[in-house]
Amino acid sequence: MSTQERETGRQIRCLIAKVGLDGHDRGAHVISRAFRDAGFEVIYSGLHRAPDEIVQAAVQEDVDVLGISILSGAHNTLVPKIVDGLKEYDAFEDTLILVGGIIPDDDREELLEMGVGAVFGPGTPMEETIEFVRENVHDRE
Amino acid sequence: MTVTGTESSLVDDLLDGKHRALARVITKIENRSPGYRDIVSALHTHTGTADVIGITGSPGAGKSTLVDKLAKSYRDRGETVGVIAVDPSSPYTGGAVLGDRIRMASNVGDMDVFFRSMSARGTLGGLSTATADAVKALDAFGKDKVIIETVGAGQNEVDIVKTADTVCVLVQPGSGDDVQMLKAGILEIGDVFVVNKADMDGAERTVAELEEMIHMRENPAAGLDTGHHGPVDEEEMAEVALDEQDEEAWDPRVVETVATDATGVDELLDTLGEHAEWLHETGRIDERARTRYAEEIRQLVRADTAGLLEEVIEARGGIEALADRVLARETDPYTVADELVEPVRECVDEELER
């Protein structure tokens, strides 16, 4: 983060969320660390969270970015619940939602239509994700 | 100050109990966004009802787990809770991983526990101001209890917990010999000491060391009471002294907990309640608040004048150009500082009619 950015006080806040039953959070740790090193503030949810918990955390922490990591294949049930929850608290409009993990091509379109900003599969370079966040984070002021 | 437009509706929404507005207000406070001061000003009249508890201690002492259980117990007693957890940020990138939320498992799905992570945000400074303002937001929102949680590692953290009515210091067993306890500055600010992980070896010793330290702090002679009965008049004097002490001073307590299974949490809650009661009965609550507000005014004034002087520095060609002149031996830092402060000094002289 440049001095300029620091003086304006704008800090990108992210919630990295592990939702549902899958117990692999290595990827979530790696992205948390990369985001931290990019100068973001990262809140990590911990494993096995319910959609409600993710919504609660995203609303209370007022995050700019919600990164959902799913490897279990349950994205079609879990992501819509989170999107609905955010809408309920008027937090959907200005939260950039990212989904990372194993997502079949057919499902990608559906997620994007639902309001997910981007879907990043395995092997996506970290810089690409960080750049995407910087460019697409919603302007709030 | 008057609030207008977005700020005004944010304030209204916050007072209406909308979580989103509360979250957004805290973000504005953190970012020092335009208008945040008006918001905090507008909230001020609605504050003063929450009990503010500061919790500090070294990393790994179990602060987050204990805060989680405290919040749960307060909720069970029908009270609402706000939590602010402060974590360090990188001084190089400004980035931070705010990890305390993970341990808030007991309060999942309960929106009446409002948990917010804050980072130290390096160079912005005034973290304690931002934290105090965030506390005001939670207070105005109507939270009965506000808990500030921070790692106790340096002066900054000590400042933050000073914004609390009751300061609770967590110590884990075996965290050093008694000299370690004498060294640590944070031990001087505790109203309640919690020996967490009290099921671990060495807990008893840590409790004993803390008790000893507290008594030495209170009164060099207080710890020397051997329990022997002295002559009658001396005993009477002791009673008078005890009465005075009961009324006046707070004797810091030591409480043992095992946060992971909530052992001792109810006792801790009662102790915190007793301290709050003492604060109100003795009028110390106002005394503490007055000290806090005085410090807050000072901090704001310092920050504002520093800002004004930054403008003067810019107008004189920027700090680097000035440093270059010092480097070239054309002038020296004291002369430069004098020149920069001169316009401010003139205004002050005029204002004070000197």
mmCIF file of N, CA, C and O in Angstrom, chain B residues 146-221:
data_model
loop_
_atom_site.group_PDB
_atom_site.id
_atom_site.type_symbol
_atom_site.label_atom_id
_atom_site.label_comp_id
_atom_site.label_asym_id
_atom_site.label_seq_id
_atom_site.Cartn_x
_atom_site.Cartn_y
_atom_site.Cartn_z
ATOM 1 N N VAL B 146 -19.828 -3.678 26.349
ATOM 2 C CA VAL B 146 -18.903 -3.586 25.222
ATOM 3 C C VAL B 146 -17.550 -4.112 25.690
ATOM 4 O O VAL B 146 -17.029 -3.671 26.713
ATOM 5 N N ILE B 147 -17.024 -5.077 24.954
ATOM 6 C CA ILE B 147 -15.740 -5.674 25.319
ATOM 7 C C ILE B 147 -14.687 -5.286 24.281
ATOM 8 O O ILE B 147 -14.911 -5.443 23.082
ATOM 9 N N ILE B 148 -13.583 -4.745 24.746
ATOM 10 C CA ILE B 148 -12.463 -4.444 23.848
ATOM 11 C C ILE B 148 -11.386 -5.481 24.122
ATOM 12 O O ILE B 148 -10.954 -5.637 25.256
ATOM 13 N N GLU B 149 -10.977 -6.164 23.066
ATOM 14 C CA GLU B 149 -9.971 -7.208 23.251
ATOM 15 C C GLU B 149 -8.717 -6.842 22.476
ATOM 16 O O GLU B 149 -8.783 -6.519 21.297
ATOM 17 N N THR B 150 -7.581 -6.852 23.145
ATOM 18 C CA THR B 150 -6.354 -6.514 22.431
ATOM 19 C C THR B 150 -5.157 -7.256 23.009
ATOM 20 O O THR B 150 -5.126 -7.597 24.184
ATOM 21 N N VAL B 151 -4.186 -7.510 22.147
ATOM 22 C CA VAL B 151 -2.954 -8.148 22.601
ATOM 23 C C VAL B 151 -2.176 -7.139 23.432
ATOM 24 O O VAL B 151 -1.997 -5.999 23.021
ATOM 25 N N GLY B 152 -1.762 -7.562 24.603
ATOM 26 C CA GLY B 152 -0.999 -6.650 25.436
ATOM 27 C C GLY B 152 0.482 -6.805 25.159
ATOM 28 O O GLY B 152 1.129 -7.690 25.679
ATOM 29 N N ALA B 153 1.015 -5.955 24.311
ATOM 30 C CA ALA B 153 2.429 -6.103 23.958
ATOM 31 C C ALA B 153 3.172 -4.781 24.035
ATOM 32 O O ALA B 153 4.384 -4.734 23.998
ATOM 33 N N GLY B 154 2.473 -3.695 24.159
ATOM 34 C CA GLY B 154 3.162 -2.411 24.171
ATOM 35 C C GLY B 154 2.268 -1.274 24.605
ATOM 36 O O GLY B 154 1.128 -1.470 24.989
ATOM 37 N N GLN B 155 2.776 -0.087 24.525
ATOM 38 C CA GLN B 155 2.091 1.093 25.019
ATOM 39 C C GLN B 155 0.754 1.338 24.329
ATOM 40 O O GLN B 155 -0.224 1.707 24.954
ATOM 41 N N ASN B 156 0.759 1.110 23.015
ATOM 42 C CA ASN B 156 -0.450 1.296 22.228
ATOM 43 C C ASN B 156 -1.629 0.538 22.822
ATOM 44 O O ASN B 156 -2.729 1.063 22.980
ATOM 45 N N GLU B 157 -1.351 -0.706 23.185
ATOM 46 C CA GLU B 157 -2.406 -1.566 23.715
ATOM 47 C C GLU B 157 -2.853 -1.074 25.084
ATOM 48 O O GLU B 157 -4.014 -1.137 25.441
ATOM 49 N N VAL B 158 -1.895 -0.597 25.866
ATOM 50 C CA VAL B 158 -2.239 -0.064 27.179
ATOM 51 C C VAL B 158 -3.199 1.115 27.009
ATOM 52 O O VAL B 158 -4.189 1.242 27.719
ATOM 53 N N ASP B 159 -2.919 1.948 26.006
ATOM 54 C CA ASP B 159 -3.798 3.087 25.735
ATOM 55 C C ASP B 159 -5.215 2.629 25.406
ATOM 56 O O ASP B 159 -6.182 3.228 25.840
ATOM 57 N N ILE B 160 -5.294 1.564 24.623
ATOM 58 C CA ILE B 160 -6.619 1.100 24.203
ATOM 59 C C ILE B 160 -7.441 0.621 25.390
ATOM 60 O O ILE B 160 -8.588 1.004 25.547
ATOM 61 N N VAL B 161 -6.818 -0.197 26.229
ATOM 62 C CA VAL B 161 -7.604 -0.709 27.347
ATOM 63 C C VAL B 161 -7.965 0.404 28.325
ATOM 64 O O VAL B 161 -8.908 0.268 29.091
ATOM 65 N N LYS B 162 -7.214 1.502 28.267
ATOM 66 C CA LYS B 162 -7.553 2.621 29.138
ATOM 67 C C LYS B 162 -8.888 3.259 28.764
ATOM 68 O O LYS B 162 -9.442 4.033 29.538
ATOM 69 N N THR B 163 -9.380 2.950 27.573
ATOM 70 C CA THR B 163 -10.677 3.472 27.191
ATOM 71 C C THR B 163 -11.810 2.670 27.847
ATOM 72 O O THR B 163 -12.971 2.973 27.654
ATOM 73 N N ALA B 164 -11.447 1.649 28.623
ATOM 74 C CA ALA B 164 -12.463 0.805 29.264
ATOM 75 C C ALA B 164 -12.721 1.244 30.706
ATOM 76 O O ALA B 164 -11.870 1.841 31.346
ATOM 77 N N ASP B 165 -13.925 0.916 31.205
ATOM 78 C CA ASP B 165 -14.263 1.200 32.603
ATOM 79 C C ASP B 165 -13.569 0.194 33.512
ATOM 80 O O ASP B 165 -13.108 0.519 34.592
ATOM 81 N N THR B 166 -13.563 -1.049 33.045
ATOM 82 C CA THR B 166 -12.963 -2.122 33.819
ATOM 83 C C THR B 166 -11.898 -2.798 32.967
ATOM 84 O O THR B 166 -12.175 -3.177 31.835
ATOM 85 N N VAL B 167 -10.705 -2.903 33.498
ATOM 86 C CA VAL B 167 -9.632 -3.529 32.731
ATOM 87 C C VAL B 167 -9.293 -4.890 33.322
ATOM 88 O O VAL B 167 -9.081 -5.037 34.522
ATOM 89 N N CYS B 168 -9.285 -5.850 32.428
ATOM 90 C CA CYS B 168 -9.113 -7.235 32.817
ATOM 91 C C CYS B 168 -7.840 -7.748 32.134
ATOM 92 O O CYS B 168 -7.727 -7.687 30.920
ATOM 93 N N VAL B 169 -6.874 -8.200 32.933
ATOM 94 C CA VAL B 169 -5.615 -8.675 32.351
ATOM 95 C C VAL B 169 -5.542 -10.192 32.473
ATOM 96 O O VAL B 169 -5.686 -10.747 33.555
ATOM 97 N N LEU B 170 -5.332 -10.837 31.329
ATOM 98 C CA LEU B 170 -5.247 -12.295 31.304
ATOM 99 C C LEU B 170 -3.806 -12.744 31.437
ATOM 100 O O LEU B 170 -2.924 -12.252 30.748
ATOM 101 N N VAL B 171 -3.595 -13.707 32.313
ATOM 102 C CA VAL B 171 -2.260 -14.242 32.504
ATOM 103 C C VAL B 171 -2.380 -15.748 32.393
ATOM 104 O O VAL B 171 -3.334 -16.332 32.881
ATOM 105 N N GLN B 172 -1.428 -16.360 31.704
ATOM 106 C CA GLN B 172 -1.503 -17.821 31.700
ATOM 107 C C GLN B 172 -0.429 -18.404 32.602
ATOM 108 O O GLN B 172 0.635 -17.824 32.755
ATOM 109 N N PRO B 173 -0.738 -19.555 33.190
ATOM 110 C CA PRO B 173 0.197 -20.144 34.139
ATOM 111 C C PRO B 173 1.562 -20.365 33.497
ATOM 112 O O PRO B 173 1.659 -20.661 32.310
ATOM 113 N N GLY B 174 2.565 -20.216 34.313
ATOM 114 C CA GLY B 174 3.915 -20.475 33.833
ATOM 115 C C GLY B 174 4.412 -19.438 32.848
ATOM 116 O O GLY B 174 5.254 -19.722 32.011
ATOM 117 N N SER B 175 3.864 -18.227 32.905
ATOM 118 C CA SER B 175 4.287 -17.225 31.928
ATOM 119 C C SER B 175 5.499 -16.435 32.421
ATOM 120 O O SER B 175 5.754 -15.332 31.996
ATOM 121 N N GLY B 176 6.226 -17.019 33.344
ATOM 122 C CA GLY B 176 7.466 -16.382 33.773
ATOM 123 C C GLY B 176 7.593 -16.352 35.279
ATOM 124 O O GLY B 176 6.650 -16.668 36.000
ATOM 125 N N ASP B 177 8.748 -15.985 35.748
ATOM 126 C CA ASP B 177 8.936 -15.899 37.192
ATOM 127 C C ASP B 177 8.346 -14.592 37.713
ATOM 128 O O ASP B 177 7.784 -13.809 36.967
ATOM 129 N N ASP B 178 8.483 -14.357 39.002
ATOM 130 C CA ASP B 178 7.831 -13.173 39.567
ATOM 131 C C ASP B 178 8.468 -11.870 39.096
ATOM 132 O O ASP B 178 7.829 -10.838 39.089
ATOM 133 N N VAL B 179 9.724 -11.931 38.669
ATOM 134 C CA VAL B 179 10.353 -10.718 38.144
ATOM 135 C C VAL B 179 9.653 -10.289 36.846
ATOM 136 O O VAL B 179 9.440 -9.112 36.583
ATOM 137 N N GLN B 180 9.260 -11.309 36.062
ATOM 138 C CA GLN B 180 8.533 -11.046 34.821
ATOM 139 C C GLN B 180 7.272 -10.234 35.119
ATOM 140 O O GLN B 180 6.909 -9.326 34.394
ATOM 141 N N MET B 181 6.614 -10.574 36.205
ATOM 142 C CA MET B 181 5.381 -9.891 36.575
ATOM 143 C C MET B 181 5.651 -8.467 37.031
ATOM 144 O O MET B 181 4.838 -7.582 36.819
ATOM 145 N N LEU B 182 6.781 -8.280 37.686
ATOM 146 C CA LEU B 182 7.102 -6.929 38.138
ATOM 147 C C LEU B 182 7.412 -6.020 36.952
ATOM 148 O O LEU B 182 7.138 -4.836 36.967
ATOM 149 N N LYS B 183 7.987 -6.618 35.905
ATOM 150 C CA LYS B 183 8.385 -5.859 34.732
ATOM 151 C C LYS B 183 7.207 -5.329 33.932
ATOM 152 O O LYS B 183 7.218 -4.202 33.472
ATOM 153 N N ALA B 184 6.239 -6.206 33.755
ATOM 154 C CA ALA B 184 5.218 -5.930 32.743
ATOM 155 C C ALA B 184 4.350 -4.733 33.110
ATOM 156 O O ALA B 184 3.669 -4.743 34.126
ATOM 157 N N GLY B 185 4.377 -3.721 32.283
ATOM 158 C CA GLY B 185 3.630 -2.496 32.540
ATOM 159 C C GLY B 185 2.129 -2.693 32.553
ATOM 160 O O GLY B 185 1.422 -2.013 33.291
ATOM 161 N N ILE B 186 1.644 -3.642 31.778
ATOM 162 C CA ILE B 186 0.191 -3.815 31.705
ATOM 163 C C ILE B 186 -0.391 -4.312 33.017
ATOM 164 O O ILE B 186 -1.567 -4.156 33.279
ATOM 165 N N LEU B 187 0.464 -4.913 33.848
ATOM 166 C CA LEU B 187 -0.052 -5.423 35.106
ATOM 167 C C LEU B 187 -0.498 -4.295 36.039
ATOM 168 O O LEU B 187 -1.263 -4.500 36.958
ATOM 169 N N GLU B 188 -0.004 -3.090 35.768
ATOM 170 C CA GLU B 188 -0.351 -1.971 36.626
ATOM 171 C C GLU B 188 -1.748 -1.419 36.348
ATOM 172 O O GLU B 188 -2.278 -0.634 37.122
ATOM 173 N N ILE B 189 -2.321 -1.798 35.226
ATOM 174 C CA ILE B 189 -3.599 -1.201 34.864
ATOM 175 C C ILE B 189 -4.783 -2.118 35.125
ATOM 176 O O ILE B 189 -5.921 -1.741 34.912
ATOM 177 N N GLY B 190 -4.515 -3.340 35.609
ATOM 178 C CA GLY B 190 -5.595 -4.310 35.766
ATOM 179 C C GLY B 190 -6.483 -4.041 36.966
ATOM 180 O O GLY B 190 -5.994 -3.755 38.056
ATOM 181 N N ASP B 191 -7.799 -4.132 36.768
ATOM 182 C CA ASP B 191 -8.746 -4.112 37.886
ATOM 183 C C ASP B 191 -9.051 -5.540 38.301
ATOM 184 O O ASP B 191 -9.346 -5.818 39.452
ATOM 185 N N VAL B 192 -9.020 -6.412 37.301
ATOM 186 C CA VAL B 192 -9.256 -7.829 37.536
ATOM 187 C C VAL B 192 -8.177 -8.610 36.797
ATOM 188 O O VAL B 192 -7.882 -8.303 35.637
ATOM 189 N N PHE B 193 -7.577 -9.567 37.465
ATOM 190 C CA PHE B 193 -6.604 -10.433 36.808
ATOM 191 C C PHE B 193 -7.205 -11.811 36.641
ATOM 192 O O PHE B 193 -7.818 -12.335 37.559
ATOM 193 N N VAL B 194 -7.056 -12.334 35.457
ATOM 194 C CA VAL B 194 -7.609 -13.650 35.197
ATOM 195 C C VAL B 194 -6.475 -14.615 34.903
ATOM 196 O O VAL B 194 -5.686 -14.402 33.988
ATOM 197 N N VAL B 195 -6.376 -15.646 35.709
ATOM 198 C CA VAL B 195 -5.443 -16.715 35.380
ATOM 199 C C VAL B 195 -6.245 -17.721 34.576
ATOM 200 O O VAL B 195 -7.036 -18.494 35.108
ATOM 201 N N ASN B 196 -6.076 -17.639 33.265
ATOM 202 C CA ASN B 196 -6.799 -18.555 32.385
ATOM 203 C C ASN B 196 -5.985 -19.839 32.263
ATOM 204 O O ASN B 196 -4.820 -19.873 32.636
ATOM 205 N N LYS B 197 -6.619 -20.872 31.717
ATOM 206 C CA LYS B 197 -5.978 -22.195 31.636
ATOM 207 C C LYS B 197 -5.575 -22.634 33.045
ATOM 208 O O LYS B 197 -4.476 -23.132 33.271
ATOM 209 N N ALA B 198 -6.492 -22.400 33.979
ATOM 210 C CA ALA B 198 -6.198 -22.665 35.387
ATOM 211 C C ALA B 198 -6.061 -24.150 35.682
ATOM 212 O O ALA B 198 -5.692 -24.539 36.783
ATOM 213 N N ASP B 199 -6.358 -24.992 34.684
ATOM 214 C CA ASP B 199 -6.182 -26.431 34.880
ATOM 215 C C ASP B 199 -4.749 -26.863 34.570
ATOM 216 O O ASP B 199 -4.388 -28.010 34.723
ATOM 217 N N MET B 200 -3.940 -25.902 34.125
ATOM 218 C CA MET B 200 -2.555 -26.227 33.793
ATOM 219 C C MET B 200 -1.683 -26.246 35.042
ATOM 220 O O MET B 200 -1.990 -25.603 36.045
ATOM 221 N N ASP B 201 -0.556 -26.954 34.932
ATOM 222 C CA ASP B 201 0.404 -26.972 36.042
ATOM 223 C C ASP B 201 0.896 -25.557 36.295
ATOM 224 O O ASP B 201 1.102 -24.783 35.374
ATOM 225 N N GLY B 202 1.072 -25.255 37.558
ATOM 226 C CA GLY B 202 1.660 -23.952 37.882
ATOM 227 C C GLY B 202 0.639 -22.852 38.048
ATOM 228 O O GLY B 202 0.996 -21.712 38.331
ATOM 229 N N ALA B 203 -0.652 -23.169 37.864
ATOM 230 C CA ALA B 203 -1.677 -22.147 37.978
ATOM 231 C C ALA B 203 -1.719 -21.546 39.388
ATOM 232 O O ALA B 203 -1.804 -20.335 39.562
ATOM 233 N N GLU B 204 -1.619 -22.439 40.362
ATOM 234 C CA GLU B 204 -1.678 -21.987 41.757
ATOM 235 C C GLU B 204 -0.577 -20.980 42.064
ATOM 236 O O GLU B 204 -0.797 -19.970 42.720
ATOM 237 N N ARG B 205 0.603 -21.303 41.552
ATOM 238 C CA ARG B 205 1.750 -20.438 41.804
ATOM 239 C C ARG B 205 1.532 -19.065 41.147
ATOM 240 O O ARG B 205 1.807 -18.023 41.749
ATOM 241 N N THR B 206 1.014 -19.091 39.943
ATOM 242 C CA THR B 206 0.761 -17.835 39.235
ATOM 243 C C THR B 206 -0.246 -16.988 40.000
ATOM 244 O O THR B 206 -0.073 -15.772 40.129
ATOM 245 N N VAL B 207 -1.303 -17.648 40.515
ATOM 246 C CA VAL B 207 -2.297 -16.927 41.314
ATOM 247 C C VAL B 207 -1.634 -16.292 42.528
ATOM 248 O O VAL B 207 -1.828 -15.110 42.826
ATOM 249 N N ALA B 208 -0.795 -17.090 43.225
ATOM 250 C CA ALA B 208 -0.132 -16.597 44.426
ATOM 251 C C ALA B 208 0.770 -15.405 44.094
ATOM 252 O O ALA B 208 0.798 -14.407 44.819
ATOM 253 N N GLU B 209 1.486 -15.517 42.981
ATOM 254 C CA GLU B 209 2.379 -14.425 42.579
ATOM 255 C C GLU B 209 1.603 -13.152 42.266
ATOM 256 O O GLU B 209 2.009 -12.045 42.615
ATOM 257 N N LEU B 210 0.483 -13.345 41.616
ATOM 258 C CA LEU B 210 -0.355 -12.179 41.283
ATOM 259 C C LEU B 210 -0.879 -11.509 42.545
ATOM 260 O O LEU B 210 -0.841 -10.290 42.685
ATOM 261 N N GLU B 211 -1.386 -12.335 43.464
ATOM 262 C CA GLU B 211 -1.909 -11.798 44.727
ATOM 263 C C GLU B 211 -0.842 -10.974 45.432
ATOM 264 O O GLU B 211 -1.094 -9.875 45.915
ATOM 265 N N GLU B 212 0.364 -11.539 45.444
ATOM 266 C CA GLU B 212 1.459 -10.867 46.113
ATOM 267 C C GLU B 212 1.760 -9.528 45.443
ATOM 268 O O GLU B 212 1.902 -8.503 46.099
ATOM 269 N N MET B 213 1.803 -9.577 44.127
ATOM 270 C CA MET B 213 2.107 -8.367 43.369
ATOM 271 C C MET B 213 1.063 -7.278 43.615
ATOM 272 O O MET B 213 1.381 -6.119 43.796
ATOM 273 N N ILE B 214 -0.211 -7.700 43.642
ATOM 274 C CA ILE B 214 -1.300 -6.745 43.850
ATOM 275 C C ILE B 214 -1.175 -6.078 45.212
ATOM 276 O O ILE B 214 -1.316 -4.868 45.342
ATOM 277 N N HIS B 215 -0.870 -6.869 46.215
ATOM 278 C CA HIS B 215 -0.796 -6.298 47.551
ATOM 279 C C HIS B 215 0.390 -5.375 47.706
ATOM 280 O O HIS B 215 0.327 -4.368 48.380
ATOM 281 N N MET B 216 1.480 -5.712 47.041
ATOM 282 C CA MET B 216 2.626 -4.819 47.072
ATOM 283 C C MET B 216 2.298 -3.497 46.396
ATOM 284 O O MET B 216 2.743 -2.439 46.801
ATOM 285 N N ARG B 217 1.482 -3.586 45.373
ATOM 286 C CA ARG B 217 1.137 -2.390 44.617
ATOM 287 C C ARG B 217 0.227 -1.476 45.421
ATOM 288 O O ARG B 217 0.406 -0.277 45.474
ATOM 289 N N GLU B 218 -0.756 -2.110 46.057
ATOM 290 C CA GLU B 218 -1.768 -1.349 46.771
ATOM 291 C C GLU B 218 -1.173 -0.494 47.875
ATOM 292 O O GLU B 218 -1.436 0.669 48.016
ATOM 293 N N ASN B 219 -0.358 -1.171 48.681
ATOM 294 C CA ASN B 219 0.160 -0.526 49.876
ATOM 295 C C ASN B 219 1.357 -1.358 50.317
ATOM 296 O O ASN B 219 1.233 -2.556 50.544
ATOM 297 N N PRO B 220 2.509 -0.741 50.437
ATOM 298 C CA PRO B 220 3.702 -1.515 50.783
ATOM 299 C C PRO B 220 3.509 -2.316 52.061
ATOM 300 O O PRO B 220 4.132 -3.345 52.244
ATOM 301 N N ALA B 221 2.630 -1.857 52.952
ATOM 302 C CA ALA B 221 2.456 -2.543 54.224
ATOM 303 C C ALA B 221 1.302 -3.529 54.201
ATOM 304 O O ALA B 221 1.222 -4.409 55.066
#
